[in-house]
Amino acid sequence: MERLLTRFRTLATCSYQLPGYVPCRFHHCAPGRGKRLVLSRVFQPQNLREDQVLSPEGRSGDLTCKSQRLMLQVGLIHPASSGCYHLLPYAVRAMEKLVRVIDQEMQAIGGQKVNMPSLSSAELWRATDRWDLMGKELLRLRDRHGKEYCLGPTHEEAITALVASQKTLSYKQLPFLLYQVTRKFRDEPRPRFGLLRGREFYMKDMYTFDSSPEAARQTYSLVCDAYDRLFHRLGLRCVKVQADVGSIGGTMSHEFQLPVDIGEDRFAVCPSCSFSANMETLDSSQRNCPACQGPLTETRGIEVGHTFYLGTKYSSIFNAQFINVHGKPSLAEMGCYGLGVTRILAAAVEVLSTEDCIRWPGLLAPYQLCLIPPKKGSKEAVAIELTGQLYDHITEVVPQLRGEVLLDDRTHLTIGHRLKDANKFGYPFVIIAGKRALEDPAHFEVWCQNTGEVVFLTKEGVVELLSQVQVV
């Protein structure tokens, strides 16, 4: 038991919670039916056999990555059309937790959350020439009055116009760090890999406004450090690499890459120093590190974050000004910072899961614990009630797990069948009331999915173990 607790404390070190943060809780139970969350009531279309899983085009052979296949199998997502997916209850719970972690990190550095319209006027985009520059990837539409819009893939124009409309800004009010978590749209020519590359997705985009280039670079480092903390909390080993500014523009850019074989980006790292860069920024013949001349190692990755130092590229177009210390108007120095929310979810599943079973970052697991009572009619059936009592006891004495415990009430199925399902869903902890639950005192079989350990614990031992679980 002590060895298990020690290993679990190690896993939990990156799952700290910011002071004063109170997590939200909700139940999917109908009123009057009690507060136990039961699996039979979860809306979760499942295709637990691989040969039953189809892509939006209806061909199982199009499932070209592990995360897409697993997320479809267990019913995290369901195809709607090419590049678009329904996010089902488990996926929504995981995403809401990810957004809470993002909110904690962004607000810890002074971020203020806003929400801008998805519809963006063509006038704004024409002002920066991006209406034409973005080409076919921009989803465009026209209203009944003939006015043109796009469904925003990003919001530099909109946020800069918003700040520019405030005519009395002072340098004393800066910096502003304004961010949102919203749906974004891109007319991908070839959507693939499920949530990793779609036409509709969730993104966190932050836009910063500073009073000088020096202050803007400090803010840039501040946000990058927050990204590092975020990925550390999730247990994802991301690499910050130099990147091209692309259509967004600016004078400096970095990507946060999660190394994985199916990644569509190629980047180089130097084992001898801290240099790393997207291959697009290097000469095709370059094989040595420009910083230390050591050999470069090339790898593939999934881009899960991107940062840009914009300078006055947008503030000069929309005249986003503030009054400086000398009482004169000055243009704001800007930066923009993106995180692919649904992409991080899928990328985490891709790198942490086995070929057959989903594994989550501890903080993002849709439910922390699944309880499996005996099969009805079995010799151990008397422990069915005992399992319910354990559920009530855990949620009473471990308050952070209220809303995080799921009871697999499908007692017409064997324990083995339900354990196999639980393993595939990736609950961090699974507790089974088997033969030893009939002992005095009762012992429960505890599966710790992220460590691969199985132990038998009394009710008190279960509580001691679960009291260390971190949630958001």
CSV table of C-alpha atoms in Angstrom, one decimal:
chain,number,residue,atom,x,y,z
A,1,MET,CA,0.0,0.0,0.0
A,2,GLU,CA,2.8,2.5,1.0
A,3,ARG,CA,4.6,1.7,-2.3
A,4,LEU,CA,1.4,2.5,-4.3
A,5,LEU,CA,0.8,5.7,-2.4
A,6,THR,CA,4.4,6.8,-3.0
A,7,ARG,CA,4.1,6.2,-6.8
A,8,PHE,CA,0.7,8.0,-6.9
A,9,ARG,CA,2.1,11.0,-5.1
A,10,THR,CA,4.8,11.2,-7.8
A,11,LEU,CA,2.2,11.1,-10.5
A,12,ALA,CA,0.2,13.8,-8.8
A,13,THR,CA,3.1,16.3,-8.5
A,14,CYS,CA,2.3,17.9,-11.8
A,15,SER,CA,-1.5,18.2,-11.0
A,16,TYR,CA,-1.3,21.1,-8.6
A,17,GLN,CA,-4.4,23.3,-8.2
A,18,LEU,CA,-4.2,27.1,-8.0
A,19,PRO,CA,-5.2,28.6,-4.6
A,20,GLY,CA,-8.8,29.6,-4.2
A,21,TYR,CA,-10.0,27.7,-7.3
A,22,VAL,CA,-13.3,25.9,-6.7
A,23,PRO,CA,-14.2,23.3,-9.4
A,24,CYS,CA,-17.7,23.1,-10.8
A,25,ARG,CA,-19.7,20.0,-10.4
A,26,PHE,CA,-22.8,18.6,-12.1
A,27,HIS,CA,-24.8,15.4,-12.2
A,28,HIS,CA,-26.5,13.7,-15.2
A,29,CYS,CA,-29.1,12.1,-12.8
A,30,ALA,CA,-32.7,13.0,-13.3
A,31,PRO,CA,-34.3,14.9,-10.3
A,32,GLY,CA,-35.5,12.6,-7.6
A,33,ARG,CA,-33.3,9.7,-8.7
A,34,GLY,CA,-30.5,10.3,-6.2
A,35,LYS,CA,-27.0,11.6,-6.7
A,36,ARG,CA,-25.3,8.4,-7.8
A,37,LEU,CA,-23.9,8.7,-11.3
A,38,VAL,CA,-24.7,5.4,-13.1
A,39,LEU,CA,-23.2,4.2,-16.4
A,40,SER,CA,-26.5,2.9,-17.8
A,41,ARG,CA,-27.8,6.5,-18.1
A,42,VAL,CA,-24.8,8.0,-20.0
A,43,PHE,CA,-25.5,8.8,-23.6
A,44,GLN,CA,-22.6,7.0,-25.1
A,45,PRO,CA,-23.0,5.3,-28.5
A,46,GLN,CA,-20.2,2.7,-28.5
A,47,ASN,CA,-18.5,0.6,-31.2
A,48,LEU,CA,-16.2,-1.4,-29.0
A,49,ARG,CA,-15.3,-3.7,-31.9
A,50,GLU,CA,-12.8,-2.2,-34.2
A,51,ASP,CA,-14.5,-3.5,-37.4
A,52,GLN,CA,-17.7,-1.6,-36.5
A,53,VAL,CA,-16.0,1.8,-36.4
A,54,LEU,CA,-16.3,3.8,-39.6
A,55,SER,CA,-15.0,7.2,-40.6
A,56,PRO,CA,-17.4,10.0,-41.7
A,57,GLU,CA,-16.9,8.7,-45.3
A,58,GLY,CA,-18.0,5.2,-44.1
A,59,ARG,CA,-14.7,3.4,-44.7
A,60,SER,CA,-12.9,1.8,-41.7
A,61,GLY,CA,-9.6,2.0,-43.6
A,62,ASP,CA,-9.7,5.8,-43.3
A,63,LEU,CA,-9.0,5.6,-39.5
A,64,THR,CA,-5.4,6.4,-39.8
A,65,CYS,CA,-4.5,7.2,-36.2
A,66,LYS,CA,-5.0,5.6,-32.8
A,67,SER,CA,-6.7,8.5,-31.1
A,68,GLN,CA,-9.4,8.8,-33.9
A,69,ARG,CA,-10.1,5.0,-33.7
A,70,LEU,CA,-10.3,4.8,-29.9
A,71,MET,CA,-12.4,8.0,-29.5
A,72,LEU,CA,-14.9,6.6,-32.0
A,73,GLN,CA,-14.9,3.2,-30.5
A,74,VAL,CA,-15.7,4.2,-26.9
A,75,GLY,CA,-18.1,7.0,-28.0
A,76,LEU,CA,-16.2,10.1,-27.1
A,77,ILE,CA,-17.0,11.5,-30.6
A,78,HIS,CA,-19.4,10.7,-33.4
A,79,PRO,CA,-18.9,11.8,-37.0
A,80,ALA,CA,-21.3,14.5,-38.3
A,81,SER,CA,-19.7,15.2,-41.7
A,82,SER,CA,-16.2,15.4,-43.1
A,83,GLY,CA,-14.0,17.2,-40.6
A,84,CYS,CA,-16.8,17.7,-38.1
A,85,TYR,CA,-17.7,15.6,-35.1
A,86,HIS,CA,-20.3,15.5,-32.3
A,87,LEU,CA,-18.5,15.8,-29.0
A,88,LEU,CA,-20.3,13.3,-26.7
A,89,PRO,CA,-20.6,13.5,-22.8
A,90,TYR,CA,-17.3,11.9,-21.9
A,91,ALA,CA,-15.4,14.2,-24.4
A,92,VAL,CA,-17.3,17.3,-23.2
A,93,ARG,CA,-16.4,16.5,-19.6
A,94,ALA,CA,-12.7,16.1,-20.5
A,95,MET,CA,-12.8,19.3,-22.6
A,96,GLU,CA,-14.4,21.3,-19.8
A,97,LYS,CA,-11.7,20.2,-17.5
A,98,LEU,CA,-9.0,21.2,-20.0
A,99,VAL,CA,-10.7,24.6,-20.3
A,100,ARG,CA,-10.6,25.0,-16.5
A,101,VAL,CA,-6.9,24.2,-16.5
A,102,ILE,CA,-6.3,26.7,-19.3
A,103,ASP,CA,-8.4,29.4,-17.4
A,104,GLN,CA,-6.3,28.8,-14.3
A,105,GLU,CA,-3.1,29.3,-16.1
A,106,MET,CA,-4.2,32.3,-18.3
A,107,GLN,CA,-5.8,34.1,-15.3
A,108,ALA,CA,-2.8,33.5,-13.1
A,109,ILE,CA,-0.8,35.7,-15.5
A,110,GLY,CA,-3.5,38.4,-15.7
A,111,GLY,CA,-5.6,37.1,-18.6
A,112,GLN,CA,-9.2,38.3,-18.9
A,113,LYS,CA,-11.7,36.1,-20.6
A,114,VAL,CA,-13.9,37.5,-23.4
A,115,ASN,CA,-16.1,36.0,-26.1
A,116,MET,CA,-16.2,37.4,-29.6
A,117,PRO,CA,-18.6,36.5,-32.4
A,118,SER,CA,-17.7,33.7,-34.7
A,119,LEU,CA,-19.1,35.8,-37.6
A,120,SER,CA,-16.5,38.3,-38.6
A,121,SER,CA,-17.1,41.1,-41.1
A,122,ALA,CA,-15.3,40.9,-44.4
A,123,GLU,CA,-14.4,44.6,-44.0
A,124,LEU,CA,-12.1,43.9,-41.1
A,125,TRP,CA,-10.3,41.1,-43.0
A,126,ARG,CA,-10.0,43.3,-46.1
A,127,ALA,CA,-8.4,46.0,-44.0
A,128,THR,CA,-5.5,43.6,-43.3
A,129,ASP,CA,-5.5,42.0,-46.8
A,130,ARG,CA,-6.2,38.6,-45.2
A,131,TRP,CA,-9.5,38.3,-46.9
A,132,ASP,CA,-7.6,37.4,-50.0
A,133,LEU,CA,-4.4,36.1,-48.4
A,134,MET,CA,-6.2,33.3,-46.6
A,135,GLY,CA,-7.6,31.9,-49.8
A,136,LYS,CA,-9.9,28.9,-49.8
A,137,GLU,CA,-9.3,28.0,-46.2
A,138,LEU,CA,-11.5,30.9,-45.1
A,139,LEU,CA,-15.2,29.9,-44.8
A,140,ARG,CA,-17.1,32.7,-46.3
A,141,LEU,CA,-20.8,33.5,-46.4
A,142,ARG,CA,-23.2,36.3,-47.4
A,143,ASP,CA,-26.3,37.4,-45.5
A,144,ARG,CA,-29.7,38.3,-47.0
A,145,HIS,CA,-28.5,41.9,-47.4
A,146,GLY,CA,-25.5,40.9,-49.4
A,147,LYS,CA,-23.0,41.7,-46.6
A,148,GLU,CA,-20.0,39.3,-46.5
A,149,TYR,CA,-18.6,37.5,-43.5
A,150,CYS,CA,-16.3,34.7,-42.6
A,151,LEU,CA,-16.5,32.1,-39.8
A,152,GLY,CA,-13.4,33.1,-37.9
A,153,PRO,CA,-10.4,30.8,-37.8
A,154,THR,CA,-8.7,33.5,-35.6
A,155,HIS,CA,-9.6,36.9,-34.3
A,156,GLU,CA,-6.7,39.4,-34.7
A,157,GLU,CA,-8.8,41.8,-36.7
A,158,ALA,CA,-11.8,41.6,-34.4
A,159,ILE,CA,-9.9,42.1,-31.1
A,160,THR,CA,-7.8,44.9,-32.4
A,161,ALA,CA,-10.8,46.8,-33.7
A,162,LEU,CA,-12.4,46.3,-30.3
A,163,VAL,CA,-9.5,47.7,-28.4
A,164,ALA,CA,-9.1,50.5,-31.0
A,165,SER,CA,-12.7,51.6,-30.2
A,166,GLN,CA,-11.7,52.5,-26.7
A,167,LYS,CA,-10.4,56.0,-27.3
A,168,THR,CA,-9.1,56.9,-23.8
A,169,LEU,CA,-6.7,54.1,-22.9
A,170,SER,CA,-3.8,55.0,-20.8
A,171,TYR,CA,-0.4,53.3,-20.5
A,172,LYS,CA,-1.3,52.7,-16.8
A,173,GLN,CA,-4.0,50.3,-17.9
A,174,LEU,CA,-1.6,48.1,-20.0
A,175,PRO,CA,-0.9,45.3,-20.5
A,176,PHE,CA,-4.2,43.8,-21.6
A,177,LEU,CA,-4.2,40.0,-21.9
A,178,LEU,CA,-7.6,39.2,-23.5
A,179,TYR,CA,-8.5,35.6,-24.4
A,180,GLN,CA,-11.4,33.4,-25.4
A,181,VAL,CA,-12.1,29.7,-25.8
A,182,THR,CA,-14.5,29.3,-28.8
A,183,ARG,CA,-15.2,27.3,-31.9
A,184,LYS,CA,-13.0,28.1,-34.9
A,185,PHE,CA,-13.5,27.2,-38.5
A,186,ARG,CA,-11.2,26.3,-41.4
A,187,ASP,CA,-12.1,24.9,-44.8
A,188,GLU,CA,-9.5,22.1,-44.6
A,189,PRO,CA,-8.9,20.6,-48.1
A,190,ARG,CA,-8.3,17.2,-46.5
A,191,PRO,CA,-9.6,16.7,-42.9
A,192,ARG,CA,-8.0,13.8,-41.2
A,193,PHE,CA,-7.0,12.2,-37.9
A,194,GLY,CA,-10.3,12.9,-36.2
A,195,LEU,CA,-10.0,15.9,-33.9
A,196,LEU,CA,-6.4,16.5,-34.8
A,197,ARG,CA,-7.3,18.2,-38.2
A,198,GLY,CA,-10.9,19.2,-38.7
A,199,ARG,CA,-13.0,21.9,-40.2
A,200,GLU,CA,-14.5,23.0,-36.9
A,201,PHE,CA,-12.6,22.9,-33.6
A,202,TYR,CA,-12.2,24.6,-30.3
A,203,MET,CA,-9.2,26.9,-29.7
A,204,LYS,CA,-8.0,29.2,-26.9
A,205,ASP,CA,-6.7,32.4,-28.5
A,206,MET,CA,-5.2,35.2,-26.4
A,207,TYR,CA,-4.3,38.7,-27.7
A,208,THR,CA,-2.0,41.0,-25.7
A,209,PHE,CA,-1.6,44.8,-25.8
A,210,ASP,CA,1.5,46.4,-24.3
A,211,SER,CA,3.0,49.9,-24.1
A,212,SER,CA,6.5,49.1,-25.5
A,213,PRO,CA,8.4,46.4,-27.5
A,214,GLU,CA,10.3,45.5,-24.3
A,215,ALA,CA,7.1,45.1,-22.3
A,216,ALA,CA,5.5,43.1,-25.2
A,217,ARG,CA,8.5,40.7,-25.2
A,218,GLN,CA,8.2,40.2,-21.4
A,219,THR,CA,4.5,39.4,-21.9
A,220,TYR,CA,5.5,37.0,-24.7
A,221,SER,CA,7.8,35.1,-22.3
A,222,LEU,CA,5.2,35.2,-19.6
A,223,VAL,CA,2.6,33.4,-21.8
A,224,CYS,CA,5.2,30.9,-23.1
A,225,ASP,CA,6.0,30.0,-19.5
A,226,ALA,CA,2.3,29.6,-18.7
A,227,TYR,CA,2.1,27.2,-21.7
A,228,ASP,CA,5.0,25.2,-20.3
A,229,ARG,CA,3.3,24.9,-16.9
A,230,LEU,CA,0.0,23.9,-18.6
A,231,PHE,CA,1.6,21.0,-20.5
A,232,HIS,CA,3.6,20.0,-17.4
A,233,ARG,CA,0.4,19.7,-15.4
A,234,LEU,CA,-1.1,17.5,-18.1
A,235,GLY,CA,2.0,15.3,-18.2
A,236,LEU,CA,2.6,16.1,-21.9
A,237,ARG,CA,6.3,16.5,-23.0
A,238,CYS,CA,6.0,19.4,-25.4
A,239,VAL,CA,8.9,21.0,-27.2
A,240,LYS,CA,8.9,24.8,-27.9
A,241,VAL,CA,10.4,25.3,-31.4
A,242,GLN,CA,11.1,28.4,-33.5
A,243,ALA,CA,8.5,28.7,-36.2
A,244,ASP,CA,7.4,30.7,-39.3
A,245,VAL,CA,4.9,33.6,-38.8
A,246,GLY,CA,2.8,32.5,-41.7
A,247,SER,CA,-0.4,34.4,-42.6
A,248,ILE,CA,-0.8,35.8,-39.1
A,249,GLY,CA,2.4,37.8,-39.4
A,250,GLY,CA,4.7,39.5,-36.9
A,251,THR,CA,8.4,39.2,-36.2
A,252,MET,CA,8.7,36.2,-33.9
A,253,SER,CA,6.9,32.9,-33.5
A,254,HIS,CA,7.1,29.6,-31.6
A,255,GLU,CA,5.2,26.4,-31.8
A,256,PHE,CA,4.6,23.9,-29.0
A,257,GLN,CA,5.1,20.5,-30.6
A,258,LEU,CA,4.1,17.2,-29.0
A,259,PRO,CA,6.4,14.5,-30.5
A,260,VAL,CA,4.5,11.7,-32.1
A,261,ASP,CA,5.1,9.6,-35.2
A,262,ILE,CA,1.8,10.6,-36.9
A,263,GLY,CA,2.6,14.3,-36.5
A,264,GLU,CA,2.3,16.3,-39.7
A,265,ASP,CA,5.0,18.8,-38.7
A,266,ARG,CA,8.8,18.1,-38.8
A,267,PHE,CA,11.1,19.8,-36.4
A,268,ALA,CA,14.7,19.7,-35.4
A,269,VAL,CA,16.2,19.6,-32.0
A,270,CYS,CA,19.8,19.8,-30.9
A,271,PRO,CA,20.8,17.3,-28.1
A,272,SER,CA,23.8,19.5,-27.2
A,273,CYS,CA,22.0,22.8,-26.5
A,274,SER,CA,18.4,24.2,-26.2
A,275,PHE,CA,18.0,25.0,-29.9
A,276,SER,CA,14.9,23.7,-31.7
A,277,ALA,CA,13.1,24.8,-34.8
A,278,ASN,CA,10.4,23.8,-37.3
A,279,MET,CA,12.1,22.4,-40.4
A,280,GLU,CA,10.3,25.0,-42.5
A,281,THR,CA,12.6,27.7,-40.9
A,282,LEU,CA,15.8,25.9,-41.8
A,283,ASP,CA,17.7,25.6,-45.0
A,284,SER,CA,17.0,22.2,-46.7
A,285,SER,CA,20.7,21.3,-46.5
A,286,GLN,CA,21.2,22.4,-42.9
A,287,ARG,CA,22.2,19.5,-40.7
A,288,ASN,CA,24.1,21.2,-37.9
A,289,CYS,CA,22.8,23.4,-35.1
A,290,PRO,CA,23.2,27.1,-35.9
A,291,ALA,CA,23.8,27.8,-32.2
A,292,CYS,CA,26.5,25.3,-31.3
A,293,GLN,CA,27.2,23.5,-34.6
A,294,GLY,CA,26.3,20.1,-33.1
A,295,PRO,CA,24.3,17.6,-35.2
A,296,LEU,CA,20.5,18.2,-35.3
A,297,THR,CA,17.9,15.4,-34.7
A,298,GLU,CA,14.8,15.5,-36.8
A,299,THR,CA,11.4,14.3,-35.4
A,300,ARG,CA,7.7,14.6,-36.1
A,301,GLY,CA,5.1,16.3,-33.9
A,302,ILE,CA,1.6,17.6,-33.5
A,303,GLU,CA,1.4,21.4,-33.1
A,304,VAL,CA,-0.7,22.0,-29.9
A,305,GLY,CA,0.2,25.6,-29.3
A,306,HIS,CA,1.5,28.6,-31.3
A,307,THR,CA,2.7,32.1,-30.2
A,308,PHE,CA,3.4,35.2,-32.2
A,309,TYR,CA,4.9,38.6,-31.5
A,310,LEU,CA,3.0,40.9,-33.8
A,311,GLY,CA,4.4,44.3,-33.0
A,312,THR,CA,2.2,47.0,-34.5
A,313,LYS,CA,1.1,44.9,-37.6
A,314,TYR,CA,-2.5,45.1,-36.6
A,315,SER,CA,-2.6,48.1,-34.2
A,316,SER,CA,-1.3,50.3,-37.0
A,317,ILE,CA,-4.1,49.3,-39.4
A,318,PHE,CA,-6.9,49.8,-36.9
A,319,ASN,CA,-5.3,52.6,-35.0
A,320,ALA,CA,-5.3,50.8,-31.6
A,321,GLN,CA,-3.6,53.5,-29.5
A,322,PHE,CA,-3.0,54.5,-25.9
A,323,ILE,CA,-1.8,57.6,-24.2
A,324,ASN,CA,1.8,57.2,-23.2
A,325,VAL,CA,3.7,58.5,-20.2
A,326,HIS,CA,4.4,61.7,-22.1
A,327,GLY,CA,0.8,62.3,-22.8
A,328,LYS,CA,1.1,61.4,-26.5
A,329,PRO,CA,-0.8,58.7,-28.5
A,330,SER,CA,1.2,55.6,-29.2
A,331,LEU,CA,0.4,52.3,-31.0
A,332,ALA,CA,0.0,49.3,-28.8
A,333,GLU,CA,2.5,46.4,-29.2
A,334,MET,CA,0.6,43.2,-29.7
A,335,GLY,CA,1.1,39.4,-29.4
A,336,CYS,CA,-1.3,36.5,-30.1
A,337,TYR,CA,-1.2,33.1,-28.6
A,338,GLY,CA,-3.2,30.0,-29.6
A,339,LEU,CA,-3.9,26.6,-28.0
A,340,GLY,CA,-5.8,23.9,-29.9
A,341,VAL,CA,-8.2,22.7,-27.2
A,342,THR,CA,-9.8,19.8,-29.0
A,343,ARG,CA,-6.4,19.0,-30.6
A,344,ILE,CA,-4.8,18.8,-27.2
A,345,LEU,CA,-7.5,16.3,-26.1
A,346,ALA,CA,-6.9,14.1,-29.2
A,347,ALA,CA,-3.1,14.5,-29.0
A,348,ALA,CA,-3.1,13.4,-25.3
A,349,VAL,CA,-5.1,10.3,-26.2
A,350,GLU,CA,-2.7,9.6,-29.1
A,351,VAL,CA,0.5,9.7,-27.0
A,352,LEU,CA,-0.7,8.3,-23.7
A,353,SER,CA,-3.0,5.5,-24.8
A,354,THR,CA,-2.2,1.9,-25.7
A,355,GLU,CA,-3.4,0.4,-29.0
A,356,ASP,CA,-6.6,-0.9,-27.3
A,357,CYS,CA,-7.2,1.4,-24.3
A,358,ILE,CA,-7.5,5.1,-23.8
A,359,ARG,CA,-5.3,6.7,-21.2
A,360,TRP,CA,-5.9,10.3,-20.0
A,361,PRO,CA,-3.8,13.0,-18.4
A,362,GLY,CA,-5.0,12.6,-14.8
A,363,LEU,CA,-6.6,16.0,-14.6
A,364,LEU,CA,-8.7,15.4,-17.8
A,365,ALA,CA,-10.2,12.0,-17.2
A,366,PRO,CA,-13.9,12.3,-17.7
A,367,TYR,CA,-14.4,10.4,-14.4
A,368,GLN,CA,-11.7,9.6,-11.9
A,369,LEU,CA,-13.3,6.4,-10.6
A,370,CYS,CA,-15.5,3.6,-11.9
A,371,LEU,CA,-17.1,1.2,-9.3
A,372,ILE,CA,-18.0,-2.3,-10.5
A,373,PRO,CA,-20.4,-4.3,-8.3
A,374,PRO,CA,-20.9,-8.1,-8.7
A,375,LYS,CA,-23.1,-9.6,-11.4
A,376,LYS,CA,-26.7,-10.1,-10.3
A,377,GLY,CA,-27.4,-13.7,-9.4
A,378,SER,CA,-23.7,-14.5,-8.7
A,379,LYS,CA,-22.3,-15.8,-5.4
A,380,GLU,CA,-21.0,-12.3,-4.7
A,381,ALA,CA,-24.3,-10.6,-5.5
A,382,VAL,CA,-24.8,-9.7,-1.8
A,383,ALA,CA,-21.9,-7.2,-2.3
A,384,ILE,CA,-24.0,-5.1,-4.8
A,385,GLU,CA,-25.4,-3.1,-1.9
A,386,LEU,CA,-22.0,-2.9,-0.4
A,387,THR,CA,-20.7,-1.3,-3.6
A,388,GLY,CA,-23.4,1.4,-3.4
A,389,GLN,CA,-22.4,2.1,0.2
A,390,LEU,CA,-18.8,2.5,-0.8
A,391,TYR,CA,-19.9,5.0,-3.5
A,392,ASP,CA,-21.8,7.0,-0.9
A,393,HIS,CA,-18.9,6.9,1.6
A,394,ILE,CA,-16.3,8.0,-1.0
A,395,THR,CA,-18.3,11.0,-2.2
A,396,GLU,CA,-19.0,12.0,1.4
A,397,VAL,CA,-15.5,11.8,2.9
A,398,VAL,CA,-13.5,12.7,-0.3
A,399,PRO,CA,-15.3,15.9,-1.4
A,400,GLN,CA,-13.2,16.6,-4.4
A,401,LEU,CA,-14.5,13.4,-6.0
A,402,ARG,CA,-18.2,14.4,-5.9
A,403,GLY,CA,-19.3,14.2,-9.5
A,404,GLU,CA,-16.2,12.2,-10.4
A,405,VAL,CA,-17.3,8.7,-9.4
A,406,LEU,CA,-19.3,6.5,-11.8
A,407,LEU,CA,-21.2,3.3,-10.8
A,408,ASP,CA,-21.3,0.6,-13.5
A,409,ASP,CA,-24.8,-0.6,-12.7
A,410,ARG,CA,-25.0,-3.0,-15.7
A,411,THR,CA,-25.2,-5.9,-13.3
A,412,HIS,CA,-26.6,-8.2,-16.0
A,413,LEU,CA,-23.0,-8.3,-17.3
A,414,THR,CA,-20.0,-10.2,-15.8
A,415,ILE,CA,-17.4,-8.3,-13.8
A,416,GLY,CA,-14.8,-9.3,-16.5
A,417,HIS,CA,-16.9,-7.8,-19.3
A,418,ARG,CA,-17.3,-4.5,-17.4
A,419,LEU,CA,-13.7,-4.4,-16.4
A,420,LYS,CA,-12.7,-4.7,-20.0
A,421,ASP,CA,-14.9,-1.8,-20.9
A,422,ALA,CA,-13.5,0.3,-18.0
A,423,ASN,CA,-10.0,-0.4,-19.1
A,424,LYS,CA,-10.8,0.8,-22.6
A,425,PHE,CA,-12.5,4.0,-21.3
A,426,GLY,CA,-9.4,4.8,-19.2
A,427,TYR,CA,-10.8,5.7,-15.8
A,428,PRO,CA,-7.7,6.3,-13.6
A,429,PHE,CA,-9.1,4.1,-10.9
A,430,VAL,CA,-11.4,1.1,-11.1
A,431,ILE,CA,-12.7,-0.6,-8.0
A,432,ILE,CA,-14.3,-4.1,-8.1
A,433,ALA,CA,-16.4,-5.7,-5.4
A,434,GLY,CA,-15.5,-9.3,-6.0
A,435,LYS,CA,-15.1,-12.4,-3.7
A,436,ARG,CA,-13.0,-10.6,-1.1
A,437,ALA,CA,-15.7,-8.0,-0.6
A,438,LEU,CA,-17.5,-10.8,1.4
A,439,GLU,CA,-14.6,-10.9,3.9
A,440,ASP,CA,-14.7,-9.2,7.3
A,441,PRO,CA,-13.5,-6.5,6.8
A,442,ALA,CA,-14.4,-6.2,3.1
A,443,HIS,CA,-11.5,-5.9,0.7
A,444,PHE,CA,-12.0,-4.2,-2.7
A,445,GLU,CA,-9.9,-4.9,-5.8
A,446,VAL,CA,-8.4,-1.5,-6.9
A,447,TRP,CA,-7.0,-1.1,-10.4
A,448,CYS,CA,-4.7,1.9,-10.8
A,449,GLN,CA,-4.8,2.2,-14.6
A,450,ASN,CA,-2.0,4.8,-15.0
A,451,THR,CA,0.5,2.7,-13.0
A,452,GLY,CA,-0.7,-0.8,-14.0
A,453,GLU,CA,-1.0,-1.9,-10.3
A,454,VAL,CA,-3.7,-3.9,-8.7
A,455,VAL,CA,-4.1,-4.0,-4.9
A,456,PHE,CA,-6.8,-5.1,-2.4
A,457,LEU,CA,-7.8,-2.4,0.1
A,458,THR,CA,-10.3,-2.0,2.8
A,459,LYS,CA,-12.8,0.9,2.7
A,460,GLU,CA,-10.3,2.9,4.8
A,461,GLY,CA,-7.5,2.1,2.4
A,462,VAL,CA,-9.6,3.1,-0.6
A,463,VAL,CA,-10.3,6.5,1.0
A,464,GLU,CA,-6.6,7.0,1.9
A,465,LEU,CA,-5.6,6.4,-1.7
A,466,LEU,CA,-8.4,8.4,-3.3
A,467,SER,CA,-7.9,11.4,-1.0
A,468,GLN,CA,-4.8,12.2,-2.9
A,469,VAL,CA,-6.5,12.5,-6.3
A,470,GLN,CA,-6.2,16.0,-7.8
A,471,VAL,CA,-9.2,17.4,-9.8
A,472,VAL,CA,-10.1,20.6,-11.5
